[in-house]
Amino acid sequence: MGEFNDAVFEQVKRIPRGKVSTYGQIARLIGRPRSARYVGWALRTNDQPVVIPCHRVVFKDGKLAEGYIFGGDGVQRKLLQDEGVVFVDDDHVDMDACLWNPAEDGLPGRPADIDWTREMDEGSKGERA
DNA sequence: TGTATGACTAAGA
DNA sequence: ATCTTAGCCATAC
């Protein structure tokens, strides 16, 4: 395994029930803002249902990954809905209401006024409008 | 060893 | 909304 994978799982496990995160958001949290793609790869190689709530990780636009491995089509959506996640249609989570804000759950040293819902790249990291 | 390949995302067409 | 391309990590062969 590697630090990258471990860091991914560490962050995914922090996603609270009823909320979702995105691949890109996880990537930024572990300091690899350009590696969103490999977050999915990490989860792929270690699907531990329940222990690691990877069903709470979705696309930035709220869409669910198509080739979800847990059990097939619709399973991920059902899991999320059971947790209280709201869907705007069959394939899209209501990101406006359900996107997890990492700065909200007592993370030390992280200003609460950073807008984590916005994409950031290396250059603008930590800056606010 | 080297290469191919993915549960992504932003930007441009 | 859909399609392409670049970016860049861990694995499988």
JSON list of C-alpha atoms (C1' of nucleotides) in Angstrom, two decimals:
[
{"chain": "A", "resi": 1, "resn": "MET", "atom": "CA", "xyz": [0.00, 0.00, 0.00]},
{"chain": "A", "resi": 2, "resn": "GLY", "atom": "CA", "xyz": [1.20, 3.57, 0.19]},
{"chain": "A", "resi": 3, "resn": "GLU", "atom": "CA", "xyz": [0.81, 6.84, 1.97]},
{"chain": "A", "resi": 4, "resn": "PHE", "atom": "CA", "xyz": [-1.44, 8.07, -0.76]},
{"chain": "A", "resi": 5, "resn": "ASN", "atom": "CA", "xyz": [-3.96, 5.29, -0.23]},
{"chain": "A", "resi": 6, "resn": "ASP", "atom": "CA", "xyz": [-3.82, 5.53, 3.56]},
{"chain": "A", "resi": 7, "resn": "ALA", "atom": "CA", "xyz": [-4.36, 9.28, 3.38]},
{"chain": "A", "resi": 8, "resn": "VAL", "atom": "CA", "xyz": [-7.36, 8.75, 1.12]},
{"chain": "A", "resi": 9, "resn": "PHE", "atom": "CA", "xyz": [-8.99, 6.29, 3.51]},
{"chain": "A", "resi": 10, "resn": "GLU", "atom": "CA", "xyz": [-8.28, 8.53, 6.47]},
{"chain": "A", "resi": 11, "resn": "GLN", "atom": "CA", "xyz": [-10.21, 11.37, 4.88]},
{"chain": "A", "resi": 12, "resn": "VAL", "atom": "CA", "xyz": [-13.02, 9.24, 3.49]},
{"chain": "A", "resi": 13, "resn": "LYS", "atom": "CA", "xyz": [-13.67, 7.82, 6.94]},
{"chain": "A", "resi": 14, "resn": "ARG", "atom": "CA", "xyz": [-14.25, 11.38, 8.20]},
{"chain": "A", "resi": 15, "resn": "ILE", "atom": "CA", "xyz": [-17.19, 12.00, 5.89]},
{"chain": "A", "resi": 16, "resn": "PRO", "atom": "CA", "xyz": [-20.23, 12.20, 8.19]},
{"chain": "A", "resi": 17, "resn": "ARG", "atom": "CA", "xyz": [-23.47, 10.31, 7.66]},
{"chain": "A", "resi": 18, "resn": "GLY", "atom": "CA", "xyz": [-25.89, 12.24, 5.49]},
{"chain": "A", "resi": 19, "resn": "LYS", "atom": "CA", "xyz": [-23.09, 14.10, 3.70]},
{"chain": "A", "resi": 20, "resn": "VAL", "atom": "CA", "xyz": [-21.03, 13.39, 0.61]},
{"chain": "A", "resi": 21, "resn": "SER", "atom": "CA", "xyz": [-17.58, 14.41, -0.57]},
{"chain": "A", "resi": 22, "resn": "THR", "atom": "CA", "xyz": [-16.02, 14.48, -4.02]},
{"chain": "A", "resi": 23, "resn": "TYR", "atom": "CA", "xyz": [-12.92, 12.82, -5.42]},
{"chain": "A", "resi": 24, "resn": "GLY", "atom": "CA", "xyz": [-11.39, 16.24, -5.96]},
{"chain": "A", "resi": 25, "resn": "GLN", "atom": "CA", "xyz": [-12.15, 17.38, -2.43]},
{"chain": "A", "resi": 26, "resn": "ILE", "atom": "CA", "xyz": [-10.47, 14.30, -0.95]},
{"chain": "A", "resi": 27, "resn": "ALA", "atom": "CA", "xyz": [-7.52, 14.89, -3.26]},
{"chain": "A", "resi": 28, "resn": "ARG", "atom": "CA", "xyz": [-7.13, 18.45, -1.98]},
{"chain": "A", "resi": 29, "resn": "LEU", "atom": "CA", "xyz": [-7.41, 17.35, 1.64]},
{"chain": "A", "resi": 30, "resn": "ILE", "atom": "CA", "xyz": [-4.47, 14.97, 1.28]},
{"chain": "A", "resi": 31, "resn": "GLY", "atom": "CA", "xyz": [-2.38, 17.56, -0.49]},
{"chain": "A", "resi": 32, "resn": "ARG", "atom": "CA", "xyz": [-2.67, 16.12, -4.00]},
{"chain": "A", "resi": 33, "resn": "PRO", "atom": "CA", "xyz": [-5.14, 18.54, -5.67]},
{"chain": "A", "resi": 34, "resn": "ARG", "atom": "CA", "xyz": [-4.32, 17.22, -9.13]},
{"chain": "A", "resi": 35, "resn": "SER", "atom": "CA", "xyz": [-4.79, 13.57, -8.24]},
{"chain": "A", "resi": 36, "resn": "ALA", "atom": "CA", "xyz": [-8.55, 13.38, -7.90]},
{"chain": "A", "resi": 37, "resn": "ARG", "atom": "CA", "xyz": [-8.56, 10.57, -10.39]},
{"chain": "A", "resi": 38, "resn": "TYR", "atom": "CA", "xyz": [-6.35, 8.35, -8.28]},
{"chain": "A", "resi": 39, "resn": "VAL", "atom": "CA", "xyz": [-8.55, 8.74, -5.23]},
{"chain": "A", "resi": 40, "resn": "GLY", "atom": "CA", "xyz": [-11.00, 6.50, -7.05]},
{"chain": "A", "resi": 41, "resn": "TRP", "atom": "CA", "xyz": [-8.19, 4.13, -7.89]},
{"chain": "A", "resi": 42, "resn": "ALA", "atom": "CA", "xyz": [-7.21, 3.91, -4.23]},
{"chain": "A", "resi": 43, "resn": "LEU", "atom": "CA", "xyz": [-10.75, 3.12, -3.17]},
{"chain": "A", "resi": 44, "resn": "ARG", "atom": "CA", "xyz": [-11.00, 0.55, -5.95]},
{"chain": "A", "resi": 45, "resn": "THR", "atom": "CA", "xyz": [-8.11, -1.50, -4.64]},
{"chain": "A", "resi": 46, "resn": "ASN", "atom": "CA", "xyz": [-9.43, -1.51, -1.08]},
{"chain": "A", "resi": 47, "resn": "ASP", "atom": "CA", "xyz": [-13.18, -1.68, -0.94]},
{"chain": "A", "resi": 48, "resn": "GLN", "atom": "CA", "xyz": [-13.98, -2.38, 2.68]},
{"chain": "A", "resi": 49, "resn": "PRO", "atom": "CA", "xyz": [-17.73, -1.76, 2.88]},
{"chain": "A", "resi": 50, "resn": "VAL", "atom": "CA", "xyz": [-18.89, -0.01, 6.06]},
{"chain": "A", "resi": 51, "resn": "VAL", "atom": "CA", "xyz": [-15.35, 0.49, 7.42]},
{"chain": "A", "resi": 52, "resn": "ILE", "atom": "CA", "xyz": [-14.59, 2.91, 4.63]},
{"chain": "A", "resi": 53, "resn": "PRO", "atom": "CA", "xyz": [-17.74, 4.76, 3.50]},
{"chain": "A", "resi": 54, "resn": "CYS", "atom": "CA", "xyz": [-16.65, 5.10, -0.09]},
{"chain": "A", "resi": 55, "resn": "HIS", "atom": "CA", "xyz": [-20.30, 5.31, -1.17]},
{"chain": "A", "resi": 56, "resn": "ARG", "atom": "CA", "xyz": [-20.19, 8.87, 0.17]},
{"chain": "A", "resi": 57, "resn": "VAL", "atom": "CA", "xyz": [-17.68, 9.93, -2.48]},
{"chain": "A", "resi": 58, "resn": "VAL", "atom": "CA", "xyz": [-19.27, 11.26, -5.67]},
{"chain": "A", "resi": 59, "resn": "PHE", "atom": "CA", "xyz": [-18.47, 13.37, -8.73]},
{"chain": "A", "resi": 60, "resn": "LYS", "atom": "CA", "xyz": [-18.19, 17.11, -8.31]},
{"chain": "A", "resi": 61, "resn": "ASP", "atom": "CA", "xyz": [-21.55, 17.63, -10.01]},
{"chain": "A", "resi": 62, "resn": "GLY", "atom": "CA", "xyz": [-23.23, 15.17, -7.66]},
{"chain": "A", "resi": 63, "resn": "LYS", "atom": "CA", "xyz": [-23.33, 12.30, -10.09]},
{"chain": "A", "resi": 64, "resn": "LEU", "atom": "CA", "xyz": [-22.53, 8.81, -8.85]},
{"chain": "A", "resi": 65, "resn": "ALA", "atom": "CA", "xyz": [-19.72, 6.70, -10.26]},
{"chain": "A", "resi": 66, "resn": "GLU", "atom": "CA", "xyz": [-21.16, 4.28, -12.79]},
{"chain": "A", "resi": 67, "resn": "GLY", "atom": "CA", "xyz": [-19.06, 1.22, -12.17]},
{"chain": "A", "resi": 68, "resn": "TYR", "atom": "CA", "xyz": [-19.75, 1.12, -8.48]},
{"chain": "A", "resi": 69, "resn": "ILE", "atom": "CA", "xyz": [-18.56, -2.18, -7.10]},
{"chain": "A", "resi": 70, "resn": "PHE", "atom": "CA", "xyz": [-20.52, -2.57, -3.87]},
{"chain": "A", "resi": 71, "resn": "GLY", "atom": "CA", "xyz": [-23.34, -4.51, -5.40]},
{"chain": "A", "resi": 72, "resn": "GLY", "atom": "CA", "xyz": [-24.43, -2.97, -8.65]},
{"chain": "A", "resi": 73, "resn": "ASP", "atom": "CA", "xyz": [-26.65, -0.29, -10.01]},
{"chain": "A", "resi": 74, "resn": "GLY", "atom": "CA", "xyz": [-28.74, 1.69, -7.56]},
{"chain": "A", "resi": 75, "resn": "VAL", "atom": "CA", "xyz": [-27.05, 0.27, -4.47]},
{"chain": "A", "resi": 76, "resn": "GLN", "atom": "CA", "xyz": [-24.96, 3.35, -3.81]},
{"chain": "A", "resi": 77, "resn": "ARG", "atom": "CA", "xyz": [-27.95, 5.63, -4.27]},
{"chain": "A", "resi": 78, "resn": "LYS", "atom": "CA", "xyz": [-30.01, 3.59, -1.84]},
{"chain": "A", "resi": 79, "resn": "LEU", "atom": "CA", "xyz": [-27.24, 3.63, 0.76]},
{"chain": "A", "resi": 80, "resn": "LEU", "atom": "CA", "xyz": [-27.00, 7.40, 0.53]},
{"chain": "A", "resi": 81, "resn": "GLN", "atom": "CA", "xyz": [-30.73, 7.95, 0.63]},
{"chain": "A", "resi": 82, "resn": "ASP", "atom": "CA", "xyz": [-30.96, 5.74, 3.70]},
{"chain": "A", "resi": 83, "resn": "GLU", "atom": "CA", "xyz": [-28.48, 8.09, 5.36]},
{"chain": "A", "resi": 84, "resn": "GLY", "atom": "CA", "xyz": [-30.56, 11.12, 4.49]},
{"chain": "A", "resi": 85, "resn": "VAL", "atom": "CA", "xyz": [-28.71, 12.37, 1.44]},
{"chain": "A", "resi": 86, "resn": "VAL", "atom": "CA", "xyz": [-31.04, 14.27, -0.86]},
{"chain": "A", "resi": 87, "resn": "PHE", "atom": "CA", "xyz": [-31.13, 13.62, -4.61]},
{"chain": "A", "resi": 88, "resn": "VAL", "atom": "CA", "xyz": [-32.20, 16.20, -7.18]},
{"chain": "A", "resi": 89, "resn": "ASP", "atom": "CA", "xyz": [-32.87, 13.40, -9.68]},
{"chain": "A", "resi": 90, "resn": "ASP", "atom": "CA", "xyz": [-32.09, 9.71, -10.17]},
{"chain": "A", "resi": 91, "resn": "ASP", "atom": "CA", "xyz": [-28.39, 10.24, -10.72]},
{"chain": "A", "resi": 92, "resn": "HIS", "atom": "CA", "xyz": [-27.49, 13.45, -8.92]},
{"chain": "A", "resi": 93, "resn": "VAL", "atom": "CA", "xyz": [-26.99, 14.26, -5.24]},
{"chain": "A", "resi": 94, "resn": "ASP", "atom": "CA", "xyz": [-28.13, 17.70, -4.07]},
{"chain": "A", "resi": 95, "resn": "MET", "atom": "CA", "xyz": [-24.59, 19.00, -3.57]},
{"chain": "A", "resi": 96, "resn": "ASP", "atom": "CA", "xyz": [-25.80, 22.37, -2.40]},
{"chain": "A", "resi": 97, "resn": "ALA", "atom": "CA", "xyz": [-27.36, 20.72, 0.64]},
{"chain": "A", "resi": 98, "resn": "CYS", "atom": "CA", "xyz": [-25.23, 17.62, 1.18]},
{"chain": "A", "resi": 99, "resn": "LEU", "atom": "CA", "xyz": [-21.62, 18.44, 0.34]},
{"chain": "A", "resi": 100, "resn": "TRP", "atom": "CA", "xyz": [-19.44, 17.80, 3.38]},
{"chain": "A", "resi": 101, "resn": "ASN", "atom": "CA", "xyz": [-17.52, 20.77, 4.77]},
{"chain": "A", "resi": 102, "resn": "PRO", "atom": "CA", "xyz": [-14.26, 19.44, 6.33]},
{"chain": "A", "resi": 103, "resn": "ALA", "atom": "CA", "xyz": [-13.71, 22.73, 8.13]},
{"chain": "A", "resi": 104, "resn": "GLU", "atom": "CA", "xyz": [-16.88, 22.19, 10.14]},
{"chain": "A", "resi": 105, "resn": "ASP", "atom": "CA", "xyz": [-15.89, 19.18, 12.18]},
{"chain": "A", "resi": 106, "resn": "GLY", "atom": "CA", "xyz": [-13.31, 20.65, 14.45]},
{"chain": "A", "resi": 107, "resn": "LEU", "atom": "CA", "xyz": [-10.23, 20.27, 12.35]},
{"chain": "A", "resi": 108, "resn": "PRO", "atom": "CA", "xyz": [-7.48, 22.14, 14.21]},
{"chain": "A", "resi": 109, "resn": "GLY", "atom": "CA", "xyz": [-5.56, 24.83, 12.44]},
{"chain": "A", "resi": 110, "resn": "ARG", "atom": "CA", "xyz": [-8.00, 25.14, 9.62]},
{"chain": "A", "resi": 111, "resn": "PRO", "atom": "CA", "xyz": [-9.86, 28.46, 9.37]},
{"chain": "A", "resi": 112, "resn": "ALA", "atom": "CA", "xyz": [-13.59, 27.91, 9.20]},
{"chain": "A", "resi": 113, "resn": "ASP", "atom": "CA", "xyz": [-14.10, 30.66, 6.67]},
{"chain": "A", "resi": 114, "resn": "ILE", "atom": "CA", "xyz": [-12.36, 28.91, 3.80]},
{"chain": "A", "resi": 115, "resn": "ASP", "atom": "CA", "xyz": [-14.90, 28.08, 1.13]},
{"chain": "A", "resi": 116, "resn": "TRP", "atom": "CA", "xyz": [-14.20, 24.37, 0.64]},
{"chain": "A", "resi": 117, "resn": "THR", "atom": "CA", "xyz": [-17.00, 24.09, -1.87]},
{"chain": "A", "resi": 118, "resn": "ARG", "atom": "CA", "xyz": [-14.85, 25.95, -4.37]},
{"chain": "A", "resi": 119, "resn": "GLU", "atom": "CA", "xyz": [-12.10, 24.37, -6.38]},
{"chain": "A", "resi": 120, "resn": "MET", "atom": "CA", "xyz": [-8.61, 25.50, -5.57]},
{"chain": "A", "resi": 121, "resn": "ASP", "atom": "CA", "xyz": [-5.32, 24.90, -7.29]},
{"chain": "A", "resi": 122, "resn": "GLU", "atom": "CA", "xyz": [-1.82, 25.06, -5.88]},
{"chain": "A", "resi": 123, "resn": "GLY", "atom": "CA", "xyz": [-1.45, 28.75, -6.45]},
{"chain": "A", "resi": 124, "resn": "SER", "atom": "CA", "xyz": [-4.62, 29.90, -4.75]},
{"chain": "A", "resi": 125, "resn": "LYS", "atom": "CA", "xyz": [-4.57, 27.34, -1.95]},
{"chain": "A", "resi": 126, "resn": "GLY", "atom": "CA", "xyz": [-5.52, 28.86, 1.35]},
{"chain": "A", "resi": 127, "resn": "GLU", "atom": "CA", "xyz": [-6.44, 32.23, -0.07]},
{"chain": "A", "resi": 128, "resn": "ARG", "atom": "CA", "xyz": [-9.86, 33.71, 0.15]},
{"chain": "A", "resi": 129, "resn": "ALA", "atom": "CA", "xyz": [-11.69, 35.96, -2.19]},
{"chain": "B", "resi": 1, "resn": "DT", "atom": "C1'", "xyz": [12.67, -2.82, -15.49]},
{"chain": "B", "resi": 2, "resn": "DG", "atom": "C1'", "xyz": [8.67, -0.29, -18.76]},
{"chain": "B", "resi": 3, "resn": "DT", "atom": "C1'", "xyz": [3.89, 0.39, -20.11]},
{"chain": "B", "resi": 4, "resn": "DA", "atom": "C1'", "xyz": [-0.96, 0.50, -19.76]},
{"chain": "B", "resi": 5, "resn": "DT", "atom": "C1'", "xyz": [-4.80, 1.77, -17.26]},
{"chain": "B", "resi": 6, "resn": "DG", "atom": "C1'", "xyz": [-8.39, 3.51, -13.93]},
{"chain": "B", "resi": 7, "resn": "DA", "atom": "C1'", "xyz": [-14.71, 5.11, -8.93]},
{"chain": "B", "resi": 8, "resn": "DC", "atom": "C1'", "xyz": [-11.80, 12.51, -11.55]},
{"chain": "B", "resi": 9, "resn": "DT", "atom": "C1'", "xyz": [-11.73, 17.38, -12.80]},
{"chain": "B", "resi": 10, "resn": "DA", "atom": "C1'", "xyz": [-11.15, 21.84, -15.14]},
{"chain": "B", "resi": 11, "resn": "DA", "atom": "C1'", "xyz": [-11.15, 23.99, -19.52]},
{"chain": "B", "resi": 12, "resn": "DG", "atom": "C1'", "xyz": [-12.02, 24.42, -24.26]},
{"chain": "B", "resi": 13, "resn": "DA", "atom": "C1'", "xyz": [-14.91, 23.08, -28.52]},
{"chain": "C", "resi": 1, "resn": "DA", "atom": "C1'", "xyz": [-25.50, 18.92, -22.00]},
{"chain": "C", "resi": 2, "resn": "DT", "atom": "C1'", "xyz": [-21.54, 16.00, -24.44]},
{"chain": "C", "resi": 3, "resn": "DC", "atom": "C1'", "xyz": [-16.66, 15.15, -25.97]},
{"chain": "C", "resi": 4, "resn": "DT", "atom": "C1'", "xyz": [-11.53, 15.70, -25.68]},
{"chain": "C", "resi": 5, "resn": "DT", "atom": "C1'", "xyz": [-7.21, 16.57, -23.38]},
{"chain": "C", "resi": 6, "resn": "DA", "atom": "C1'", "xyz": [-3.86, 17.14, -19.73]},
{"chain": "C", "resi": 7, "resn": "DG", "atom": "C1'", "xyz": [-2.59, 16.23, -15.17]},
{"chain": "C", "resi": 8, "resn": "DC", "atom": "C1'", "xyz": [-0.02, 12.51, -12.40]},
{"chain": "C", "resi": 9, "resn": "DC", "atom": "C1'", "xyz": [-0.38, 7.86, -8.39]},
{"chain": "C", "resi": 10, "resn": "DA", "atom": "C1'", "xyz": [-0.49, 2.95, -7.47]},
{"chain": "C", "resi": 11, "resn": "DT", "atom": "C1'", "xyz": [-0.93, -1.60, -9.54]},
{"chain": "C", "resi": 12, "resn": "DA", "atom": "C1'", "xyz": [-0.85, -5.37, -12.74]},
{"chain": "C", "resi": 13, "resn": "DC", "atom": "C1'", "xyz": [1.70, -7.74, -16.23]}
]
